[in-house]
XYZ file of C-alpha atoms in Angstrom:
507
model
C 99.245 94.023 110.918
C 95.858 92.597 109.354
C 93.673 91.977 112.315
C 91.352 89.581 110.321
C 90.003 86.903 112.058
C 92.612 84.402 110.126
C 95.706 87.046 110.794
C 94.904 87.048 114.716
C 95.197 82.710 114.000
C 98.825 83.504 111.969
C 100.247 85.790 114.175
C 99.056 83.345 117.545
C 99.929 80.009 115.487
C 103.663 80.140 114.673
C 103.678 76.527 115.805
C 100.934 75.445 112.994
C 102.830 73.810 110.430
C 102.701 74.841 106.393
C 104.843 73.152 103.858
C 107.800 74.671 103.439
C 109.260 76.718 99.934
C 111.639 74.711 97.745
C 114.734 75.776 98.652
C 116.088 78.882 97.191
C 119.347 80.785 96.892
C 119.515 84.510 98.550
C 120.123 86.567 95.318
C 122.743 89.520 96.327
C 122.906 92.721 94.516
C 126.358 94.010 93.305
C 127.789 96.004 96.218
C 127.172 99.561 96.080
C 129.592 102.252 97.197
C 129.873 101.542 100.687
C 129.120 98.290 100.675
C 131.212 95.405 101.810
C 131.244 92.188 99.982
C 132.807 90.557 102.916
C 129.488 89.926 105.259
C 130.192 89.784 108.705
C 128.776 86.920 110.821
C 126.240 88.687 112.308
C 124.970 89.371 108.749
C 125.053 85.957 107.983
C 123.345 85.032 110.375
C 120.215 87.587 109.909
C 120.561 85.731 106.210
C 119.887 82.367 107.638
C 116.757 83.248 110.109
C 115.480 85.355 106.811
C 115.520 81.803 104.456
C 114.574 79.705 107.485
C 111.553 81.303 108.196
C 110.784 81.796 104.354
C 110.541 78.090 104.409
C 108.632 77.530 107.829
C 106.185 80.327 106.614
C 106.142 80.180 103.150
C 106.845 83.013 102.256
C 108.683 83.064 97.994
C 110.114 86.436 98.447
C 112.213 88.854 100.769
C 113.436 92.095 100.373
C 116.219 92.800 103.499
C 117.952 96.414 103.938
C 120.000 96.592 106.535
C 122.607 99.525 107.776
C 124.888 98.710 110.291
C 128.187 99.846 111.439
C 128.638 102.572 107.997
C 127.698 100.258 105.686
C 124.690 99.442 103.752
C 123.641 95.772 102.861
C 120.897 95.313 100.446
C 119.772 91.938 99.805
C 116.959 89.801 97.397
C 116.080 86.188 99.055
C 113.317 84.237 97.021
C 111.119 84.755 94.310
C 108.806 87.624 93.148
C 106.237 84.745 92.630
C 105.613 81.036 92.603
C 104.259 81.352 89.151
C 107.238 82.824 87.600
C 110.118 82.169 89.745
C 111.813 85.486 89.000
C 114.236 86.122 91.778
C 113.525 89.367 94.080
C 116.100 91.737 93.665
C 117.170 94.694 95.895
C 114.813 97.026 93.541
C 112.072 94.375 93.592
C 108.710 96.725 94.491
C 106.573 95.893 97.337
C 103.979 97.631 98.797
C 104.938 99.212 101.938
C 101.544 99.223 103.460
C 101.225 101.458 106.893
C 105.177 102.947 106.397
C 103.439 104.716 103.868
C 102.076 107.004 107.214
C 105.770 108.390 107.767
C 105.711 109.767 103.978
C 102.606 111.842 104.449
C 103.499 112.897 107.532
C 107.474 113.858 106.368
C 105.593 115.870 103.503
C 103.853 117.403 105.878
C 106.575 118.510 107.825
C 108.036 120.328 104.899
C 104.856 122.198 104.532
C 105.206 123.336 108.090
C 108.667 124.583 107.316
C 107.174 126.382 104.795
C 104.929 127.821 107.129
C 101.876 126.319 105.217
C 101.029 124.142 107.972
C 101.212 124.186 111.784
C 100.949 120.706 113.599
C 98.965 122.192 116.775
C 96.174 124.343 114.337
C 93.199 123.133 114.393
C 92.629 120.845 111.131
C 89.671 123.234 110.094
C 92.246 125.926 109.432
C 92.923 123.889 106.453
C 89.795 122.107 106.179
C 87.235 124.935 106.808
C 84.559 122.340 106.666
C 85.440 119.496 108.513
C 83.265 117.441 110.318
C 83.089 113.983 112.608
C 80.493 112.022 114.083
C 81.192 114.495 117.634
C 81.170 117.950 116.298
C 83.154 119.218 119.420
C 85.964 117.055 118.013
C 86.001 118.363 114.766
C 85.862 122.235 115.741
C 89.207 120.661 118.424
C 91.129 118.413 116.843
C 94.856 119.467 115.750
C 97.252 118.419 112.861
C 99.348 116.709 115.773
C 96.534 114.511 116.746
C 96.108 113.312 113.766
C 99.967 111.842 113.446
C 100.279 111.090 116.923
C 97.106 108.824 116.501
C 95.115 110.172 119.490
C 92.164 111.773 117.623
C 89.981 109.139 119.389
C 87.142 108.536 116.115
C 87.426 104.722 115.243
C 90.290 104.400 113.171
C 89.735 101.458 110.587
C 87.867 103.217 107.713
C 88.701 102.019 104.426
C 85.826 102.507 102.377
C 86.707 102.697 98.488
C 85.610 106.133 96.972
C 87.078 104.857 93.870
C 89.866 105.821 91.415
C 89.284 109.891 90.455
C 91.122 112.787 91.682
C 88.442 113.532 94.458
C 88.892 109.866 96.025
C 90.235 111.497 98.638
C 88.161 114.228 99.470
C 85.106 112.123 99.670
C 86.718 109.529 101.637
C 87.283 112.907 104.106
C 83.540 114.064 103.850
C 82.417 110.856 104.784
C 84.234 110.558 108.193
C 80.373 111.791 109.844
C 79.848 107.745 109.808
C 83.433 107.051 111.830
C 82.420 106.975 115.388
C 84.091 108.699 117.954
C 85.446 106.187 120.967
C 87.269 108.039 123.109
C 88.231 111.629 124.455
C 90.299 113.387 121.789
C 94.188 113.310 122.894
C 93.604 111.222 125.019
C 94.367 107.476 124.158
C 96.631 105.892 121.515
C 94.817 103.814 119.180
C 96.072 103.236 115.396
C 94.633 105.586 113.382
C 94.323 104.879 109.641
C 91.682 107.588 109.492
C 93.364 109.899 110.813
C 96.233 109.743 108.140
C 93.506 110.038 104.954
C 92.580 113.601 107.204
C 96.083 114.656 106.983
C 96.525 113.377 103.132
C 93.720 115.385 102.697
C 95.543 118.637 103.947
C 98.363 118.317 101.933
C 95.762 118.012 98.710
C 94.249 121.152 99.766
C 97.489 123.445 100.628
C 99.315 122.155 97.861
C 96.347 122.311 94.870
C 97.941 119.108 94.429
C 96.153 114.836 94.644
C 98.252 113.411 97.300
C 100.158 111.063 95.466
C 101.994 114.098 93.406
C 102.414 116.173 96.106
C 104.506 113.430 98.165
C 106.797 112.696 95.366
C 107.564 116.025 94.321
C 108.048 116.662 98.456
C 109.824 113.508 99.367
C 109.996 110.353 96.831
C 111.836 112.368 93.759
C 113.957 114.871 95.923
C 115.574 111.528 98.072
C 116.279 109.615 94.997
C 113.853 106.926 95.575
C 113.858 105.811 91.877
C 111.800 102.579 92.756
C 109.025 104.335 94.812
C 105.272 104.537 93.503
C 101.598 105.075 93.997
C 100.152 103.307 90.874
C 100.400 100.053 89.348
C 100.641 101.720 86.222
C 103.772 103.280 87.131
C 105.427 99.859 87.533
C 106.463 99.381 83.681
C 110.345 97.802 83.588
C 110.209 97.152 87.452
C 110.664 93.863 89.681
C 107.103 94.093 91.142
C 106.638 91.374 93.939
C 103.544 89.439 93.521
C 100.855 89.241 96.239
C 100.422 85.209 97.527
C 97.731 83.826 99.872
C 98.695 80.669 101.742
C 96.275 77.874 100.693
C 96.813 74.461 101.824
C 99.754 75.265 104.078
C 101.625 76.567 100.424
C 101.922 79.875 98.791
C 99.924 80.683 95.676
C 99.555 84.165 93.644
C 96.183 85.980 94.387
C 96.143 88.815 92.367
C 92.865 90.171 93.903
C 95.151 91.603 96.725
C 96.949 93.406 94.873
C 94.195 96.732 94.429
C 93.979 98.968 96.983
C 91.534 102.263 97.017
C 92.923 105.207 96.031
C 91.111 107.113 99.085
C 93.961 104.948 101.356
C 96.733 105.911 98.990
C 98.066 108.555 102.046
C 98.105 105.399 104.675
C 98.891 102.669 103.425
C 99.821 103.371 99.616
C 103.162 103.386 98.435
C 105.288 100.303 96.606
C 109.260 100.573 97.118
C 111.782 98.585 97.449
C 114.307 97.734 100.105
C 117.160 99.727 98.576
C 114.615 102.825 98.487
C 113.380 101.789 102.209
C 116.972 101.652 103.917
C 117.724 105.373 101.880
C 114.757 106.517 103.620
C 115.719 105.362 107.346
C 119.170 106.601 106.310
C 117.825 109.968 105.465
C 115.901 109.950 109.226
C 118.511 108.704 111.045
C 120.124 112.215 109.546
C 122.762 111.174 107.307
C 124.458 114.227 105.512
C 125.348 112.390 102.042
C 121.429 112.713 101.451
C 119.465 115.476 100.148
C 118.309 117.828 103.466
C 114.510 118.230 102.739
C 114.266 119.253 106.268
C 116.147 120.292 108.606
C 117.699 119.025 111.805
C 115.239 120.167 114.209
C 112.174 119.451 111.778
C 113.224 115.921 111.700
C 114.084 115.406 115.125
C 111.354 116.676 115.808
C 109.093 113.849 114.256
C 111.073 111.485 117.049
C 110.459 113.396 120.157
C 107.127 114.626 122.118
C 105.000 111.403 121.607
C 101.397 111.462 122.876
C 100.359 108.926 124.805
C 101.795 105.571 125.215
C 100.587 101.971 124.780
C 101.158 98.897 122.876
C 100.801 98.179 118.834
C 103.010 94.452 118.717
C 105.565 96.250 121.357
C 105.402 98.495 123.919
C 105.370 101.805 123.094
C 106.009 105.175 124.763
C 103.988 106.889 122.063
C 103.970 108.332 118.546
C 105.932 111.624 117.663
C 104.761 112.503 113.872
C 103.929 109.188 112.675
C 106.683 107.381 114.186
C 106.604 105.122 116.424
C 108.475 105.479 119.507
C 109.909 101.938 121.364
C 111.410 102.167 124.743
C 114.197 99.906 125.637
C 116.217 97.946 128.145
C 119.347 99.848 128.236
C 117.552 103.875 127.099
C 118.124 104.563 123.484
C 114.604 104.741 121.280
C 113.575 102.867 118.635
C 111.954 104.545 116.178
C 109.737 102.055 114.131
C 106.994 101.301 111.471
C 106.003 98.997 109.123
C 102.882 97.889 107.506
C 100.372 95.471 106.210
C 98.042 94.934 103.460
C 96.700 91.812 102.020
C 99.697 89.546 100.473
C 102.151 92.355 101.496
C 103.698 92.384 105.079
C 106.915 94.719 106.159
C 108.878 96.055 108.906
C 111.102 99.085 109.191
C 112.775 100.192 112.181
C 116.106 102.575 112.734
C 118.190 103.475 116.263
C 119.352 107.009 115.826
C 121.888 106.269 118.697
C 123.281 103.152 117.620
C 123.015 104.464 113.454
C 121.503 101.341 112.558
C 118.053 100.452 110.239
C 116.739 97.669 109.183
C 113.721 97.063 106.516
C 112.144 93.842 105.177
C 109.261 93.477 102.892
C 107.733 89.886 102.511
C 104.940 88.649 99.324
C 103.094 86.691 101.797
C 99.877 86.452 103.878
C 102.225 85.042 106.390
C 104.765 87.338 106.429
C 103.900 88.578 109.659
C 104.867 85.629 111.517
C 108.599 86.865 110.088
C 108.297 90.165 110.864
C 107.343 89.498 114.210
C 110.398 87.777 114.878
C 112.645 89.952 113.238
C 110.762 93.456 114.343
C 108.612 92.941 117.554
C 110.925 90.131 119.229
C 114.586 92.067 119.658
C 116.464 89.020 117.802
C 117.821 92.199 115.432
C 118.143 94.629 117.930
C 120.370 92.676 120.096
C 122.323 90.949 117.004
C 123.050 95.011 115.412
C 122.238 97.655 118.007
C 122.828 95.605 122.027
C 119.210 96.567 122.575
C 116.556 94.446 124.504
C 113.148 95.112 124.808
C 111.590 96.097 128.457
C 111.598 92.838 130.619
C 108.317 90.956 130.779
C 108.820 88.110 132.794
C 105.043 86.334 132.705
C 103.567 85.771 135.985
C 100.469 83.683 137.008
C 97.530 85.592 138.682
C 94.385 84.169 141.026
C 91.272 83.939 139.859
C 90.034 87.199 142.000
C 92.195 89.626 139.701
C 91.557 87.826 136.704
C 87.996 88.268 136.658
C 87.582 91.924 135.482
C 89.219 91.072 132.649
C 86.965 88.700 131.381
C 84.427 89.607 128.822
C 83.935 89.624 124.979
C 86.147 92.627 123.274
C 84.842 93.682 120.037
C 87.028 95.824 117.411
C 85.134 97.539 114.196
C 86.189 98.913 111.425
C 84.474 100.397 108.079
C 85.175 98.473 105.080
C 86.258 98.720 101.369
C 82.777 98.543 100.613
C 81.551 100.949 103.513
C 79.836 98.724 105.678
C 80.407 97.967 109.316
C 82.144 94.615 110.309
C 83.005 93.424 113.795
C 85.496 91.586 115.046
C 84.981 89.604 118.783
C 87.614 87.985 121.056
C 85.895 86.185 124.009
C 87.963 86.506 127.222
C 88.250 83.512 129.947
C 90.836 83.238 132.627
C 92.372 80.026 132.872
C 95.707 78.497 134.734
C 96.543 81.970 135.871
C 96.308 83.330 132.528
C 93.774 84.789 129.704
C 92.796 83.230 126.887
C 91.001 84.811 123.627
C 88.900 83.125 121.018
C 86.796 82.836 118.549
C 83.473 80.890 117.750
C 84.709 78.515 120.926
C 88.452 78.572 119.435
C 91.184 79.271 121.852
C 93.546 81.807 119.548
C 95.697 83.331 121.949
C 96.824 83.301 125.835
C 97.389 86.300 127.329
C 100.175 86.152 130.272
C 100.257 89.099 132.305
C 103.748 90.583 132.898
C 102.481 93.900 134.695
C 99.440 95.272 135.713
C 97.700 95.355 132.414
C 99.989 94.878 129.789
C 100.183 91.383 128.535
C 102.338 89.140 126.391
C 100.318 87.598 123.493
C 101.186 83.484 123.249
C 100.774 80.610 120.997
C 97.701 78.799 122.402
C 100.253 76.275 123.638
C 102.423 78.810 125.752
C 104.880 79.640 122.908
C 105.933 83.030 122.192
C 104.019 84.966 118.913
C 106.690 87.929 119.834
C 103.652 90.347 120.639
C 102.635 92.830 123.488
C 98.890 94.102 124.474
C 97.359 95.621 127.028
C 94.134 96.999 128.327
C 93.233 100.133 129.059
C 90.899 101.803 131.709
C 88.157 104.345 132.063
C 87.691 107.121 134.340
C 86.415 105.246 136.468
C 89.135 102.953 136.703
C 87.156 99.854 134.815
C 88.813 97.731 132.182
C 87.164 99.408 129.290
C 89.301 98.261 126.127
C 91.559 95.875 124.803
C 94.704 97.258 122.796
C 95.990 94.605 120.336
C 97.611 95.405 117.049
C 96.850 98.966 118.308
C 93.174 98.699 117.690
C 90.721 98.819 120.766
C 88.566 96.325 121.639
C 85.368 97.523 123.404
C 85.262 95.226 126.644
C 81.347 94.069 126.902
C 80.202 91.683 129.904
C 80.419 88.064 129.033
C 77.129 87.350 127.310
C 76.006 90.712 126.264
C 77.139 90.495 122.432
C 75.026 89.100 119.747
C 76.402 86.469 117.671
C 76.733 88.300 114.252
C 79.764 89.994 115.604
C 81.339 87.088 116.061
C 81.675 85.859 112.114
C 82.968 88.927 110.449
C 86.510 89.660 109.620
C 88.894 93.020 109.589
C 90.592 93.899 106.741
C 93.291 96.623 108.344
C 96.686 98.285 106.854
């Protein structure tokens, strides 16, 4: 998710009101082979949540694939745009955002096969000259680290090296300016440098940019005939417009619609929901799809995570790239998704239940949908009897609440390579936490264990979202982990005021 200033308001404001979508029809594809046109309730009633919250959030278009008991449903709901009023299809394009990460590292996973790669080298055996802001890092870290998200540099750099072959490569040589913030393998925190590293690598051990080498590894050989890298690839496609919410309403903002080539391994490819679902389907290790790896390659990107942590839900760690979700009754959930401005989705598949579900959404407020659909376990209970871990929220004295409190401050690198900060000011209050910004309350944080939170609605209402905090050697509250970025904790008063009124752009 975009952890901008105004995305940390939409994802804690579900209650805030916008005017609602005209009402429009769902707009089902002819069944495919294995398809049935007979949708049973609990299909119908994913339908219905899908157009309800299209017209709470306003959000024109959804793309839903959904796989569930051996058969495939692929549905449209909406409109590409407001402007237009073309309806989204099941081969409508979106950009995927952060799911994008699972690509590069599945491509990388058939180099490794190959033996061109191994995922515990260091990275300099494929990057002889490799460097971070800690040197001892750089001469350390492994392939792994980089997919498991537990190199430990900052991870939101997103500076634009612009639109040439070498994008890339200078976005790489310019990772001396990412600061390291914590002990390498260490500590999950999302990592969208980390993944430009290991686009990188493929670049270099293929002689290939990026964006070939992945389809010629994974997009063409899986038959994912509406999955691209560039706009200009788009002719004769349903392309979903990007829309801003202005005024409570949606509206087309074609300004979010560029993204920097240097990002294109993180957060870079447009598909649709028909490609998306043949993706999970391929992971969850269906045998009517090509094999571009084999069992124990891809199994292998679900098992072994690093460590554990939070990014919307819990998390017992990453495995290569994936997420990996712990739940009530065992069985993992092996998730994704991913965000960039005017383009929100969620993916998520059960290997032991054989069940996937992926929506993309046009909207800046999309997330408020996938949060309901992908962080709360509505879908999970509805298609797979899975619940999340209980977190029953408990009042605590003022005593225990006081090392918590503090001003947390998250930075990233932007398009236009300069710093930004983002600061959350931290009071207790009732027995709870609360977080703001510029003296508004945005969320309350409810503690259901000892450090792990649930994120609320400043009026107590669920936003669907987990956090925690994380300690330091020394045993001292030393971070806040929201979104799966870390927020430095700094004593209350210690922060000057100029990182208070900038905003994050993230994948």
């Amino acid at each position: 998710m975009s952890l901008t200033r105004r995305t940390v308001l939409k994802s804690a404001a579900a209650a805030v009101p916008v005017a609602a979508l005209p009402s429009l029809p769902a707009s089902a594809l002819p069944a495919p082979a294995g398809t049935t046109t007979r949708e049973p309730v609990a299909i119908g009633r994913l339908a219905d949540k899908i157009e309800a919250g299209m017209a709470k959030y306003a959000i024109p278009g959804v793309g839903l694939g959904l796989w569930h008991r051996g058969r495939e449903y692929v549905r449209g709901f909406g409109v590409t745009s407001v402007d237009t009023n073309e309806p989204v299809s099941g081969d409508t394009v979106f950009r995927i955002g952060s799911t994008t990460k699972t690509f590069t590292a599945t491509v990388l996973m058939r180099l490794v096969e190959r033996g061109r790669v191994s995922l515990d080298r260091p990275v300099r055996a494929y990057l002889p000259d490799f460097e971070t802001a800690d040197p001892s890092v750089a001469a350390r870290v492994t392939v792994r680290q980089l997919l498991n998200h537990t190199a430990g540099w900052q991870g939101d750099y997103l500076e634009d090296y612009g639109e040439g072959d070498d994008a890339l490569a200078n976005y790489v040589a310019g990772m001396t300016k990412v600061p390291q913030l914590t002990p390498l393998g260490k500590v999950f925190a999302y990592n969208n440098a980390s993944l430009g590293v290991a686009g990188r690598i493929i670049e270099v051990v293929t002689g290939k940019p990026y964006e070939i080498a992945a389809r010629e590894l994974v997009v063409d050989p899986l038959g994912l005939y509406h999955s691209r890298f560039f706009r200009s690839e788009l002719g004769g496609f349903s392309v979903a417009a990007s829309h801003n919410i202005v005024d409570g309403k949606a509206v087309v903002e074609p300004s979010f619609d560029a993204i920097p080539r240097s990002l294109q391994s993180i957060g870079g490819l447009m598909s649709s929901a028909r490609d998306q679902l043949r993706y999970a389907r391929y992971h969850l290790g269906h045998r009517d799809l090509p094999r571009l790896l084999s069992d124990r390659s891809r199994l292998a990107m679900q098992s072994h995570p690093g460590p554990g942590g939070t990014l919307f839900v819990e998390l017992n760690g990453v495995g290569v790239s994936w997420m990996l979700r712990p739940t009530a009754q065992g069985p993992t959930v092996v998730q994704h998704g991913g965000d960039w401005s005017g383009q929100h989705s969620g993916f998520l598949f059960v290997p032991k239940r054989d069940f996937a579900i992926t929506l993309l959404t046009n909207s800046e407020s999309g997330p408020l949908l996938v949060a309901e659909l992908f962080a709360d376990d509505w879908a999970l209970q509805e298609f797979a009897g899975l619940n999340n871990l209980p977190a029953v929220p408990r009042e605590l004295p003022p005593r225990r609440l006081a090392e918590y409190e503090g001003t947390y401050v998250s930075q990233q690198i932007g398009v236009d390579g300069k710093p930004a900060d983002l600061a959350l000011d931290v009071t207790a209050d009732k027995g709870q936490l609360v977080a703001g910004a510029g003296g508004e309350p945005l969320l309350r944080l409810a503690f259901y264990r000892k450090d792990y939170v649930l994120a609320l609605n400043p009026d107590g209402t669920s936003t669907h979202i987990r956090a925690n905090f994380v300690r330091g050697t020394a045993g001292q509250v030393e971070w806040f982990r929201y979104g799966g970025r870390l927020f430095r904790h700094h004593p209350t008063g210690t922060v000057p005021a100029t990182a208070r009124a900038a905003n994050l752009r993230l994948l």
